[in-house]
Structures are given as C-alpha cells and as structure tokens.
XYZ file of C-alpha atoms in Angstrom:
691
model
C 1.031 33.309 -38.407
C 1.274 32.210 -42.216
C 2.683 29.777 -44.300
C 4.756 31.590 -45.532
C 6.673 31.554 -42.252
C 9.438 29.404 -42.124
C 12.281 28.386 -39.867
C 15.450 27.564 -40.806
C 16.826 23.981 -38.452
C 19.923 22.608 -38.961
C 18.300 18.794 -39.602
C 20.341 15.776 -40.478
C 20.853 16.486 -44.028
C 21.752 20.059 -43.383
C 19.903 23.012 -43.280
C 16.081 23.264 -44.577
C 13.529 25.997 -44.629
C 10.333 24.096 -42.042
C 6.939 24.840 -44.506
C 4.623 23.757 -41.392
C 5.612 26.208 -38.847
C 2.257 27.990 -39.498
C 1.094 25.021 -37.914
C 2.701 25.661 -34.610
C -0.031 28.579 -34.025
C -2.555 27.040 -31.354
C -5.566 28.782 -32.903
C -4.849 30.215 -35.737
C -7.773 30.423 -37.900
C -5.145 29.409 -40.641
C -4.151 25.779 -38.431
C -7.284 25.219 -36.754
C -8.924 25.288 -40.638
C -6.144 22.433 -41.601
C -7.034 20.846 -38.601
C -10.409 21.060 -39.076
C -10.095 19.342 -42.691
C -7.625 16.656 -41.521
C -10.512 16.075 -38.489
C -13.527 15.299 -41.268
C -11.160 13.012 -43.189
C -9.745 10.558 -40.407
C -13.264 10.682 -38.773
C -15.055 10.320 -42.475
C -12.632 7.068 -42.677
C -12.869 5.570 -38.972
C -15.925 6.431 -38.083
C -17.330 5.684 -41.061
C -16.450 2.030 -40.499
C -19.288 -0.636 -40.105
C -17.247 -1.355 -36.978
C -17.086 1.842 -35.507
C -20.785 2.644 -33.617
C -21.099 -0.582 -32.182
C -17.535 -0.024 -31.223
C -17.762 3.721 -29.529
C -20.655 2.519 -27.869
C -19.284 -0.006 -26.149
C -16.107 2.187 -25.210
C -18.496 4.824 -23.891
C -20.615 1.920 -21.704
C -17.122 0.568 -19.841
C -16.228 4.525 -19.297
C -19.254 5.512 -17.799
C -20.448 2.505 -16.228
C -22.646 2.352 -12.932
C -20.382 -0.405 -10.991
C -17.203 0.866 -11.916
C -14.832 0.987 -8.494
C -15.688 4.707 -7.215
C -12.128 5.201 -6.030
C -12.123 7.116 -2.996
C -9.730 8.724 -0.165
C -10.714 8.687 3.626
C -10.221 12.246 5.467
C -12.296 12.811 8.999
C -14.859 10.337 8.273
C -15.614 10.423 4.675
C -14.096 9.235 1.492
C -14.423 11.194 -1.346
C -15.075 10.563 -4.404
C -15.094 12.060 -7.944
C -17.868 10.571 -10.443
C -18.591 10.204 -14.368
C -21.683 8.630 -16.329
C -23.523 8.737 -18.713
C -26.069 11.212 -16.851
C -22.811 12.662 -15.244
C -20.969 13.974 -17.543
C -18.526 16.696 -16.487
C -18.902 14.616 -13.374
C -19.579 14.931 -9.436
C -17.434 15.955 -6.284
C -19.296 13.507 -3.816
C -18.377 12.281 -0.663
C -20.135 9.354 1.814
C -19.323 7.877 5.058
C -16.718 5.433 5.527
C -19.356 2.838 6.967
C -21.400 4.168 3.699
C -18.720 3.582 1.457
C -17.892 -0.319 2.146
C -21.355 -1.433 1.405
C -22.336 -2.293 -2.252
C -24.639 0.811 -2.804
C -22.823 3.379 -0.917
C -25.117 6.833 -0.056
C -22.977 9.958 -2.240
C -23.846 13.283 -1.160
C -22.788 16.112 -3.439
C -20.692 18.361 -3.183
C -20.391 19.686 -6.830
C -22.281 18.963 -10.021
C -19.500 19.831 -12.376
C -22.326 19.806 -15.545
C -24.685 21.975 -13.111
C -22.100 24.321 -12.768
C -20.914 24.535 -16.055
C -24.851 24.639 -17.346
C -24.979 28.021 -15.253
C -21.432 30.339 -16.103
C -21.138 28.869 -19.496
C -17.669 26.957 -19.370
C -17.512 23.558 -19.417
C -15.615 23.308 -16.064
C -13.281 19.918 -15.366
C -12.561 19.546 -11.575
C -8.926 19.438 -11.305
C -8.615 19.110 -7.382
C -8.880 20.667 -4.136
C -6.746 21.633 -1.107
C -8.627 21.376 1.891
C -8.101 23.273 5.176
C -7.356 21.505 8.719
C -8.129 20.600 10.946
C -12.343 20.225 9.822
C -11.553 20.115 6.085
C -14.944 21.728 5.189
C -12.941 24.991 3.657
C -11.275 24.205 0.290
C -9.217 25.598 -2.713
C -11.208 24.765 -5.316
C -9.193 24.295 -8.591
C -11.213 24.444 -12.075
C -9.779 24.164 -15.574
C -12.062 25.777 -18.207
C -10.764 23.561 -21.201
C -9.020 20.224 -19.112
C -5.584 21.936 -19.463
C -3.124 21.769 -16.919
C -4.052 25.653 -16.561
C -6.350 26.265 -13.415
C -9.151 28.894 -11.727
C -9.372 28.961 -8.678
C -12.300 29.568 -6.056
C -12.251 29.386 -1.920
C -14.969 26.658 -1.425
C -17.164 25.398 1.535
C -18.485 21.810 1.310
C -20.647 22.115 4.238
C -22.944 24.713 2.452
C -21.837 23.309 -0.450
C -21.176 26.770 -2.049
C -18.318 29.473 -2.943
C -17.548 31.463 -0.272
C -18.518 34.954 -1.201
C -15.684 37.308 -1.048
C -13.694 33.977 -0.469
C -9.817 33.705 -2.055
C -10.049 33.526 -6.189
C -7.376 33.878 -8.787
C -7.311 33.442 -12.448
C -6.750 30.345 -14.882
C -3.076 29.782 -14.802
C -0.288 27.406 -13.546
C 0.208 28.187 -10.383
C -0.417 26.253 -6.837
C -2.940 27.190 -3.649
C -2.486 25.619 -0.115
C -3.496 26.616 3.027
C -1.202 28.025 5.252
C -4.319 28.443 7.550
C -7.822 29.429 7.664
C -6.621 33.432 6.716
C -3.311 32.787 4.405
C -2.994 31.074 1.462
C 0.317 29.766 0.058
C 0.672 30.885 -3.513
C 3.336 29.553 -6.290
C 2.417 32.138 -8.487
C 2.391 32.258 -12.440
C 0.594 34.551 -13.232
C 2.584 37.530 -14.429
C 5.692 36.273 -17.288
C 8.313 37.374 -14.129
C 6.746 35.536 -12.287
C 6.720 32.399 -14.669
C 9.917 29.982 -15.094
C 10.757 29.397 -19.086
C 8.936 26.416 -18.561
C 5.932 28.554 -17.614
C 5.510 27.456 -14.395
C 5.350 29.343 -10.677
C 8.587 30.884 -9.908
C 7.514 32.987 -6.671
C 6.212 31.896 -3.804
C 3.953 34.381 -1.773
C 1.206 33.945 1.234
C -1.316 35.829 0.228
C -3.606 37.349 3.214
C -7.499 37.315 3.723
C -9.382 40.396 2.402
C -6.344 41.689 0.464
C -5.346 41.642 -3.138
C -3.452 38.926 -5.010
C -0.831 41.028 -6.710
C -0.138 42.346 -2.879
C 0.556 38.942 -1.889
C 4.038 39.205 0.770
C 6.863 37.532 -1.305
C 8.728 34.256 0.786
C 10.896 32.591 -1.824
C 12.025 32.713 -5.412
C 13.536 30.236 -7.833
C 15.946 30.728 -10.793
C 13.914 31.724 -14.213
C 16.204 28.740 -16.156
C 14.570 26.237 -13.226
C 11.705 24.098 -13.789
C 9.256 25.589 -10.378
C 9.140 26.668 -7.380
C 6.122 26.120 -4.678
C 5.660 25.459 -1.525
C 3.026 23.740 1.106
C 2.755 22.486 4.633
C 3.830 19.721 6.141
C 2.023 18.074 9.498
C 3.660 15.852 11.532
C 1.933 15.137 14.520
C 0.921 18.654 16.209
C 4.193 20.155 14.107
C 3.554 21.692 11.477
C 6.659 22.928 8.730
C 6.629 25.207 6.183
C 8.454 23.592 3.127
C 9.718 25.688 -0.015
C 10.953 23.981 -3.132
C 13.312 25.150 -5.936
C 12.484 22.340 -8.679
C 16.099 22.494 -10.831
C 14.636 20.137 -13.348
C 13.421 16.869 -13.522
C 15.066 15.115 -11.282
C 17.141 17.169 -9.221
C 15.582 20.023 -6.790
C 16.573 21.805 -3.392
C 14.179 21.632 -0.094
C 14.063 24.582 2.204
C 12.231 24.474 5.489
C 10.779 28.353 6.515
C 12.430 28.708 10.079
C 10.605 31.166 12.245
C 13.449 33.660 11.993
C 12.176 34.344 8.417
C 15.217 32.013 7.416
C 15.143 29.386 3.881
C 17.025 27.009 5.433
C 18.087 24.760 2.849
C 17.821 20.532 4.143
C 21.693 19.535 2.900
C 20.400 16.609 0.636
C 22.352 15.641 -2.645
C 20.444 17.567 -5.658
C 18.779 14.208 -6.755
C 16.501 13.198 -4.157
C 13.527 11.373 -4.358
C 10.634 9.324 -2.394
C 10.368 12.610 0.651
C 8.470 12.200 3.301
C 8.423 13.221 6.687
C 7.151 10.810 9.819
C 7.581 10.547 13.141
C 10.291 13.461 12.826
C 12.142 11.792 10.819
C 12.716 12.871 7.505
C 12.505 10.057 4.970
C 14.439 10.168 1.658
C 15.564 8.257 -1.326
C 18.516 8.892 -4.116
C 18.784 8.555 -7.998
C 22.477 8.558 -7.337
C 25.024 6.758 -4.621
C 25.987 9.908 -2.227
C 28.008 9.455 1.054
C 26.340 11.404 4.042
C 28.385 13.904 6.474
C 28.668 10.045 9.380
C 30.350 8.276 6.491
C 26.766 6.015 5.486
C 26.466 5.198 1.918
C 23.405 6.379 0.226
C 22.487 4.122 -2.675
C 19.707 4.252 -5.430
C 16.294 2.363 -4.510
C 17.153 2.077 -1.338
C 15.449 4.646 1.496
C 16.721 6.124 4.690
C 15.876 8.657 7.399
C 17.372 11.501 9.365
C 16.518 13.206 12.079
C 14.816 16.244 11.464
C 13.918 17.623 14.930
C 17.462 17.448 15.594
C 18.548 19.022 12.254
C 16.094 22.212 12.963
C 17.768 22.451 16.222
C 21.034 22.085 15.478
C 21.579 22.991 11.871
C 23.509 19.164 11.446
C 22.602 16.066 10.334
C 22.988 13.392 12.535
C 23.080 9.602 12.120
C 21.184 8.220 8.954
C 19.705 4.823 9.183
C 18.055 2.772 6.356
C 14.848 2.230 6.061
C 15.290 -0.157 3.223
C 18.343 -1.442 1.751
C 18.553 -2.211 -2.051
C 17.964 -5.148 -4.084
C 18.284 -6.440 -7.368
C 15.659 -5.459 -9.745
C 13.471 -4.386 -6.930
C 12.299 -0.401 -6.829
C 10.643 2.395 -5.155
C 7.208 2.891 -6.751
C 6.357 5.264 -3.899
C 5.627 5.974 -0.277
C 2.909 7.431 1.785
C 1.949 7.671 5.277
C -0.719 7.423 7.775
C -1.083 9.068 11.361
C 1.781 5.985 12.663
C 2.796 3.904 9.956
C 4.687 4.585 6.623
C 3.737 2.510 3.827
C 7.083 1.483 1.219
C 5.453 0.697 -2.893
C 7.427 -1.659 -3.888
C 8.138 -3.155 -7.649
C 9.855 -6.577 -7.795
C 10.632 -7.379 -11.710
C 7.160 -5.578 -12.507
C 5.319 -6.723 -10.090
C 4.102 -5.271 -7.042
C 4.238 -5.292 -3.036
C 3.905 -3.032 -0.134
C 5.655 -2.776 3.090
C 4.743 -1.528 6.117
C 7.002 0.709 8.560
C 7.021 1.547 12.005
C 9.144 4.055 14.116
C 10.958 3.054 17.778
C 13.652 4.537 19.544
C 15.585 1.234 18.360
C 15.283 2.698 14.520
C 12.508 0.968 12.047
C 10.859 -2.143 11.737
C 9.105 -3.159 8.613
C 7.023 -6.259 7.553
C 4.985 -7.178 4.469
C 1.459 -6.166 3.860
C -0.879 -9.293 2.879
C -1.988 -8.125 -0.170
C -2.265 -10.102 -3.809
C 0.548 -11.233 -5.259
C 2.212 -11.517 -9.200
C 0.192 -8.136 -10.171
C 0.318 -4.284 -9.915
C -0.158 -3.394 -6.112
C -0.302 0.055 -5.529
C -1.347 2.486 -2.597
C -5.007 3.982 -3.368
C -4.445 6.414 -0.397
C -3.482 6.632 3.204
C -5.177 8.779 5.901
C -2.261 11.105 7.339
C -4.255 12.121 10.441
C -6.063 8.887 10.416
C -5.186 4.684 10.442
C -7.201 4.213 7.466
C -5.567 2.744 4.460
C -6.155 1.067 0.895
C -4.318 -0.837 -1.604
C -5.337 -1.574 -5.080
C -4.780 -5.162 -6.753
C -5.135 -5.439 -10.471
C -3.543 -7.291 -13.298
C -3.830 -7.559 -17.054
C -6.967 -10.422 -16.832
C -8.387 -9.696 -13.026
C -10.464 -6.268 -12.678
C -9.811 -4.177 -9.966
C -10.387 -3.959 -6.283
C -9.691 -2.004 -3.627
C -8.376 -3.228 -0.309
C -9.605 -1.262 2.731
C -7.742 -1.295 6.353
C -8.696 0.987 9.209
C -6.169 0.348 11.292
C -2.794 0.448 9.565
C -2.945 -2.747 7.756
C -3.560 -5.182 10.428
C -6.994 -6.298 9.360
C -7.760 -5.808 5.848
C -11.212 -6.368 3.868
C -11.781 -6.220 -0.017
C -14.515 -3.906 -0.498
C -14.484 -3.074 -3.430
C -13.849 -5.204 -7.207
C -14.663 -4.436 -10.876
C -16.908 -7.171 -12.881
C -15.083 -8.666 -15.176
C -15.620 -6.219 -18.351
C -14.195 -8.836 -21.241
C -14.153 -13.234 -21.246
C -10.390 -13.792 -20.051
C -10.933 -17.409 -19.678
C -8.984 -18.227 -23.027
C -6.370 -15.853 -22.197
C -2.766 -16.042 -20.914
C -0.833 -12.971 -19.278
C 3.024 -14.194 -19.599
C 5.979 -12.249 -18.916
C 9.116 -12.140 -21.606
C 12.360 -10.548 -21.791
C 14.434 -9.217 -25.013
C 17.859 -8.785 -25.856
C 18.401 -5.269 -27.082
C 21.197 -3.690 -29.056
C 23.654 -3.636 -26.571
C 22.728 -6.913 -24.877
C 20.464 -5.662 -22.247
C 17.598 -7.898 -21.202
C 14.465 -6.213 -21.520
C 11.126 -7.633 -20.282
C 7.942 -7.604 -21.751
C 3.964 -8.495 -20.825
C 2.168 -10.017 -23.325
C -1.389 -11.019 -23.374
C -3.464 -13.452 -25.883
C -5.400 -16.142 -26.394
C -3.729 -19.451 -24.581
C -4.417 -21.670 -27.505
C -2.738 -19.121 -29.977
C -1.928 -20.618 -33.559
C 0.182 -18.437 -35.848
C 0.659 -15.202 -35.834
C -1.889 -12.384 -34.680
C -3.099 -8.801 -35.272
C -0.672 -7.854 -31.977
C -0.427 -4.153 -30.424
C 2.811 -3.049 -28.924
C 2.242 -0.394 -26.107
C 5.593 1.453 -24.536
C 6.775 4.532 -23.046
C 10.109 4.396 -21.668
C 10.960 7.794 -19.769
C 10.922 10.257 -17.003
C 11.338 7.360 -14.254
C 7.809 6.520 -15.234
C 6.660 2.651 -15.323
C 4.736 0.614 -17.217
C 2.677 -1.719 -14.930
C 0.241 -4.830 -15.464
C -3.179 -3.331 -15.611
C -7.069 -4.502 -16.326
C -8.401 -2.558 -18.996
C -11.951 -2.706 -20.190
C -12.000 -1.277 -23.564
C -8.776 -3.022 -24.535
C -10.367 -6.899 -23.362
C -13.631 -6.264 -25.539
C -12.610 -4.087 -28.642
C -9.480 -5.801 -29.442
C -8.574 -8.838 -27.197
C -11.910 -10.840 -27.194
C -11.494 -10.674 -31.352
C -8.188 -13.216 -30.801
C -5.554 -9.942 -31.033
C -2.866 -10.164 -28.709
C -1.298 -6.801 -26.374
C 2.247 -6.281 -25.548
C 3.423 -4.017 -22.653
C 7.078 -3.361 -22.740
C 9.904 -2.322 -20.190
C 11.863 -0.811 -21.627
C 14.837 1.495 -20.370
C 14.034 5.084 -19.847
C 10.937 4.050 -17.461
C 10.922 3.032 -13.479
C 10.438 -0.286 -13.782
C 13.925 -0.663 -12.253
C 14.774 2.890 -10.171
C 17.111 5.399 -11.267
C 19.508 3.327 -12.883
C 17.464 1.853 -15.517
C 15.551 5.514 -16.271
C 19.213 7.396 -16.591
C 20.756 4.529 -19.102
C 18.434 6.164 -21.884
C 18.914 9.740 -20.531
C 19.641 12.098 -22.897
C 22.711 11.210 -24.748
C 21.556 7.488 -24.412
C 17.717 8.071 -25.452
C 18.845 6.268 -28.427
C 18.955 2.578 -25.673
C 15.347 3.210 -25.651
C 14.605 3.123 -29.301
C 17.015 -0.150 -29.236
C 14.908 -1.831 -26.579
C 11.345 -0.558 -28.121
C 12.714 -2.843 -31.744
C 13.956 -5.198 -29.855
C 10.507 -6.311 -28.460
C 8.971 -5.775 -31.175
C 11.967 -8.571 -33.450
C 11.218 -11.147 -30.298
C 7.700 -10.605 -30.594
C 8.028 -11.815 -34.216
C 10.724 -14.431 -34.100
C 8.481 -16.102 -30.992
C 5.626 -16.282 -33.674
C 3.202 -13.986 -32.347
C 3.001 -11.617 -34.744
C 4.596 -10.639 -37.538
C 5.656 -7.209 -38.844
C 2.576 -6.578 -40.914
C 0.272 -7.971 -37.805
C 2.539 -5.383 -35.220
C 1.028 -2.466 -34.498
C 2.008 -0.191 -31.900
C 1.508 3.006 -29.496
C 2.170 5.411 -27.045
C 1.545 9.275 -25.880
C 3.549 11.975 -25.312
C 6.797 10.614 -24.502
C 5.985 7.007 -25.985
C 4.546 9.327 -28.788
C 7.707 10.152 -29.075
C 9.083 6.166 -29.167
C 6.738 5.456 -32.306
C 7.426 8.708 -33.878
C 11.285 7.266 -33.845
C 10.206 3.733 -34.204
C 7.985 4.795 -37.304
C 11.486 6.155 -38.718
C 13.685 3.917 -37.853
C 12.562 1.027 -38.712
C 9.609 1.001 -40.617
C 9.612 -2.292 -41.651
C 8.961 -4.058 -38.304
C 5.695 -2.536 -38.016
C 1.914 -2.607 -39.641
C 0.773 -0.065 -37.996
C 2.120 3.277 -35.900
C -0.336 5.493 -33.197
C 1.804 8.379 -32.217
C -0.908 10.114 -29.200
C -0.224 13.561 -28.674
C 3.578 13.430 -29.004
C 6.941 15.138 -28.542
C 8.357 14.846 -32.335
C 10.139 18.052 -33.905
C 13.167 17.302 -31.048
C 15.052 19.992 -32.958
C 12.419 23.063 -31.562
C 10.703 21.408 -28.562
C 12.003 24.120 -26.174
C 10.411 26.603 -28.172
C 6.697 25.463 -27.246
C 5.623 25.768 -24.233
C 6.567 24.072 -21.572
C 9.161 22.495 -23.755
C 11.873 23.795 -21.584
C 11.435 21.774 -18.813
C 12.255 18.661 -20.355
C 15.844 19.559 -20.863
C 16.879 16.849 -17.925
C 15.610 14.316 -20.131
C 16.023 15.272 -23.923
C 19.179 17.194 -23.197
C 19.269 20.999 -24.835
C 19.198 21.944 -28.608
C 20.452 25.329 -28.108
C 23.851 23.399 -26.954
C 25.943 21.975 -30.626
C 26.707 18.571 -28.984
C 23.375 17.919 -27.738
C 21.671 19.478 -30.790
C 23.454 16.631 -32.401
C 21.947 13.623 -30.484
C 18.661 14.915 -30.977
C 19.110 15.628 -34.619
C 20.132 12.296 -34.838
C 16.695 10.621 -34.097
C 14.174 13.726 -33.929
C 11.068 11.996 -35.953
C 10.366 15.468 -37.536
C 13.435 15.599 -39.348
C 13.816 11.909 -40.680
C 10.802 12.203 -42.680
C 11.693 10.139 -46.618
C 10.223 10.747 -49.103
C 11.003 7.241 -50.226
C 10.578 5.452 -47.303
C 7.545 3.046 -46.911
C 5.569 3.802 -44.152
C 3.001 1.790 -42.475
C -0.205 3.353 -42.117
C 0.294 6.590 -39.370
C -2.670 7.659 -37.286
C -1.766 11.021 -35.127
C -3.389 12.340 -32.379
C -3.277 15.236 -30.269
C -5.739 18.417 -28.209
C -5.944 21.737 -29.204
C -6.514 22.403 -25.389
C -3.120 20.541 -24.335
C -1.030 22.853 -22.221
C 1.594 20.500 -21.770
C 3.144 19.193 -24.816
C 2.202 21.365 -27.768
C 0.056 20.445 -30.954
C 2.304 21.650 -32.877
C 3.974 18.350 -32.815
C 1.309 16.380 -34.225
C 0.486 18.574 -36.384
C 3.766 19.286 -38.212
C 4.516 15.747 -38.316
C 1.067 14.964 -40.206
C 1.570 17.458 -42.572
C 5.468 16.575 -43.325
C 3.927 12.906 -44.258
C 1.265 13.824 -46.222
C 3.690 16.228 -48.467
C 5.608 13.446 -48.552
C 3.714 11.513 -50.424
C 2.548 9.010 -47.390
C -1.008 8.872 -47.818
C -1.968 6.478 -45.509
C -1.586 9.564 -42.825
C -4.061 10.268 -40.817
C -4.784 13.239 -38.548
C -7.189 13.462 -35.391
C -7.511 16.735 -33.110
C -9.818 17.183 -29.926
C -10.649 20.388 -29.165
C -10.712 20.310 -25.196
C -9.396 17.983 -22.569
C -5.781 18.872 -22.184
C -3.291 16.370 -22.368
C -4.892 13.355 -20.214
C -7.841 13.761 -22.413
C -10.011 14.603 -19.418
C -13.678 16.024 -19.072
C -16.407 14.202 -21.323
C -15.849 10.886 -21.973
C -17.688 10.630 -25.172
C -14.753 12.395 -27.172
C -12.258 9.755 -24.814
C -14.495 6.977 -25.917
C -14.911 8.278 -29.653
C -10.973 8.110 -30.035
C -10.698 4.720 -28.791
C -12.605 3.393 -31.210
C -11.240 4.508 -33.697
C -7.874 3.819 -32.534
C -9.227 0.060 -32.246
C -10.858 0.586 -36.093
C -7.407 2.238 -37.634
C -5.321 -1.131 -35.534
C -8.066 -3.395 -37.213
C -7.946 -2.484 -39.861
C -4.251 -1.895 -40.831
C -3.439 -4.925 -39.352
C -5.896 -6.762 -41.252
C -5.144 -5.390 -44.618
C -8.955 -4.382 -44.610
C -8.532 -1.159 -46.303
C-alpha cells in the first residue's frame, strides 16, 4: 500500500480524500519507515530530557520490584501466580501451597520459565492463560502469544512433568478459544479459516476435537452468524453436575445462551438478549438484566438487581418456574461482579464508586445475604474464589493505600490479610477527595482528586477518563504515578463519566451510540470544574485516556483545545468513519454505531476526531501512542491522526509506536517503563511550560 492510495470519506465538511490511508498498512515498509522516523523524533525529545533516565529507572524498579504482591488463585491446594521481575523479563508461571503462600516468603515452584522457553524457541512468548483439566488440574491447554497480541498459539502442557505433552493437542496462533470437555476432548471456539470467523475476526463455530485426530476434522457443534460478535463453548460445573454451555454473542451487550442436552439438542435459555452477570450455583441460574424484563411468572427484573431461576426444573420441564430475587436494585449501587466457591456466592458491589462484597447462601427458603467484613471507602474486589473449594480472597486499595490481599479458607467466615504491598511513595501530605461536576444536560458527574492537602493555587494536573463499554474507573494505588507525578506536587483526577459502568447499565446507556456526546460533555464539565475549584488552570491541565479513552481524549482535543495544556492519546480509536474496516472494529458497533448506515454515520461524523482536525486551531502539545502488535485497536488510528495533525501545522504533535506488547502492553516490562517515563516527562514539560 502506498501514499498514492486514498479513500473518499464523507466528513463533516464534505467529501475529501484520505491522504494517510497508507498508514493503515500495519507492517508495510513505507508505513513502518514513517513509524521509525516518528519514534526517533519522540524518543530524542522525551528520552533526551534530563529527567527521563531517572524516571525510567524508577518506573522499571517499581514494575519489577521483588516485594510486589504475588496475586494468585487457589486450586486444589495450590496458589498459582504469574510473575515478572528484572531477572524474569517475560515471566514465570509458578505455584506454591496455600500454606506457603500465606507466609512472608513463599516457596515457589516454577511451572514454566517463559524467558527460557523464548530463548530456546526464538520467539518472545507472552503467557496468555491456561485451561486446566478437572479433577486433578495437572493437564492444561496453554495459550502463548508470539507478540503480546490477542492471537495465541495453544499447546497441551503437563504441570506435573513441567513439559509439553508429546503428540498432545496443539493449534497455531489465532483468536480461537480452547477448553476441556474431558481428558480426550477439547471444546474449540474456532477462528482459523475465514468461514470460521465472524466479521469481527472472532470465533464463529464451536467444535469438539478428539485426541488423536486432526484439528481440521473436529466435529462442528454450534454456529453463530457471520455478523455476530463471537461464538463460544465451555463446560460448567455445579456440584457433581456438568453442563456444556454454548453462547452466541450478538454484540458486546447482547447474547443467546444454549445448553447442550444429552439428546444433542442445543436448547436456548429463554432469557432476554441483554442478560448480564450470570452464574450457575446450587441448581440456580443467577442473572442480571441491562433493561427491565418481566419474567413469565410476572416478576419484574430491574437493572442493577440480581435474580435466579431453578435451572434443574428448566432442564426437566423446558419452562421457567418462579423467579427469585437475590439482591434488589438500589440508588447508585451497581453490580461489579459475581463469583462462587463450592458453597457460597459472592457479589461485588459498587456504592457511589466505592466497593463492598456480600456473601449469599441458598437453602430451601431462598436466598440469604450478609455483608463481608472488609475495609470501607476504597476499591474492594474479589481476587479469587475457588470453584471446587472454600477459599476466597479479596483485594483492597484506594489512591493512597497500597494494595492488600485478604484471604479466607472458610467462605469468608474468618479472614486474614496475607499480603500487603509496601508504600511506593510518600502519601503523608496527600488527600483523596470526591467531587461532582454538572454536565451540559445537568447530570452530576462524580470525580476523584488526589493532591497535596495544603495545595495553594493551581498545579500541573492529570485528568484521566474512559467512559465506555460498561467499564468503571475505580480508586487504585499506583506507585509509578505516585513517584513520578504526585510526589512532585502535582495533582491527579479520575472522572467517572457516563458510558462507564460506575452506576450500572443506565449510566452506560446514557452515552451509547447517538448519545456519545454526553460522555465528551461530562469530561469537559469535569475539566471546567477542576479549573473553577482552583486545582488547575487550562494551561496546567493535561488529559490522558487509552483505547476508548483514547477516543475520549481525541475528541476532547478537537472539541475543546482551549481547556487543556497537554493531551495523551493511547492506543486509540480516532477515525470513527472507518473503524469498522480495521479489524476487529466491527465488534464495537453496539457501542458506537455503524458508519455504513447514513443516520449512524451522521452522529459518528459529528465527533470523529480524525475528520475534525483544523489548521487554524490552537491545539496544545499532543502525544499519541500505539503498538504495531495491537490486534484489538488497529495502530492506523493513531498513525493517521498524528500524520494529519502534523500536516495541518501542529508541530507539537509527538507519536510513538511500540513494536510488541499488543493492546495492553503485555510482555517485557522495560518498554512499559519507558513509555510511562516518557509520558510523565511529556506532561511535566508541557504543563510547566518547559520546552
């Protein structure tokens, strides 16, 4: 693909040629030559700053510190953990006994050393997870990404012998999924050939693959439609019962679930398309809904509540019985997640963006709930719940409190803090506060501010946001941010704008599709409120967001350049009139809309940042980052935006593209530390007018 190739686009100012279409060629020589030139400029400027090297070393030291918490999950007497430090750059998959895990220095047994494996095979393998075989869990289907992207190779591995199984199950890198049906049968959610993929590039066909046969001869079991997001299959355990579930995922927020019956029938569970938060527990199918639904028995199921039905009865009679209420909806309380042990169901709640957990029991009389005694006014999460046992652990953190792991071996009846991360920065002079800003339509938008308690006058401030896909932004301790930003007297702000999941489905739907502008208005309102409170001025206010948050900061740049002194746009979506043409962009149409439909193209065109770059705008300094290996959000978005900004005369536009690590920057910590250091150098320079 060359520069001479251009595409006509219907933009807000009429039909124009796209002069940067050639930058969508992910690995084309011309595009990569451009990337290398851009990287040289950016690293020369930011890594050449006198403060960079110390910042990089600090970030790397914190990311690879030996006393970081080894977060793990218990299974059959062992705690499993994936660990990276300066010596183990690509990481160790390891385990220890539960008793040893609780000690200050656990005795870890290495299962796989990924640095050794990578050196042996000449590929920088990134661990992508493992599906383990019930009931002894020693055999697993190991997923290995060759570049940190979502596509992974699968190999059968024996934990007891610490070796790949000779002649065992193996599949080439793809976005397929694998799980066990039994020791000789694998459930394959296939995305190898084009006819096996949805239009988004995810699995469309579920198959059963018998040991000793070829993958291409696996038996088809279930299919989704080409326009669907994906198909999947998994074996679920409920006591001594096993159920094979098959899922047709229509889009990010709608799905149909099926149960594979002994007769070979795939029977659909007749719940609404927008069902969410599902779990199978004690013959009860637990579920939530994203919009009100009246069950056959007349029960009104509401968003932010949880409900259950008698699953055994449904299997027998093919009809729902009474619907039970597990938890009632409450104002500004939403479901953050659910998990189960063998005998308890745990519900993680968010109450005004603060976490708590309740534990549920099921008996003949219905559901009984009680709160789990955990720290308050912070981010509480369920770190693990042992499906076949009674161990459960919880994480706690906030902006100023290092993370800790609170462990129980008896379904949260008794608990002990077993891990606490040491403090990474001096928080003694800092305060964390929660405020609200009034958005354009009058909605009150909460946000957190972390700053010096005695702050006197505006300071350099970083505002972070996301606002999409029902994903909440919660309080969290970040050592790198503390050392490289807060300790220097700067402030940090985290905005809980609409589109996220902080207050359940309604909060998300308020910024869905045609309503997307609400999220951008919310973010602008928070920025204006920060200035009004004297925390920052526009010149000292920087913003950052990644992925969907990169779209947020891209729109903020083009709609409100006067509000900000610096903009960081990470792994972003930016050309919203072409995003469905860049795999797997079609998977997000339920969130943004379809640019192939004129009505939806109109609202996308109204805000799409790439089409709204102006030559006469006074844009603040911009840093765009992406990854060549990102197979979730195409690097073409960031590349084209940088090209267009620079061509329009905005010389303070920097671009950096990492060559590995995928969308989340997995793998080697050194490139991650380098990017973190460069971003804080960029912010400090821009927001303190040091050029």
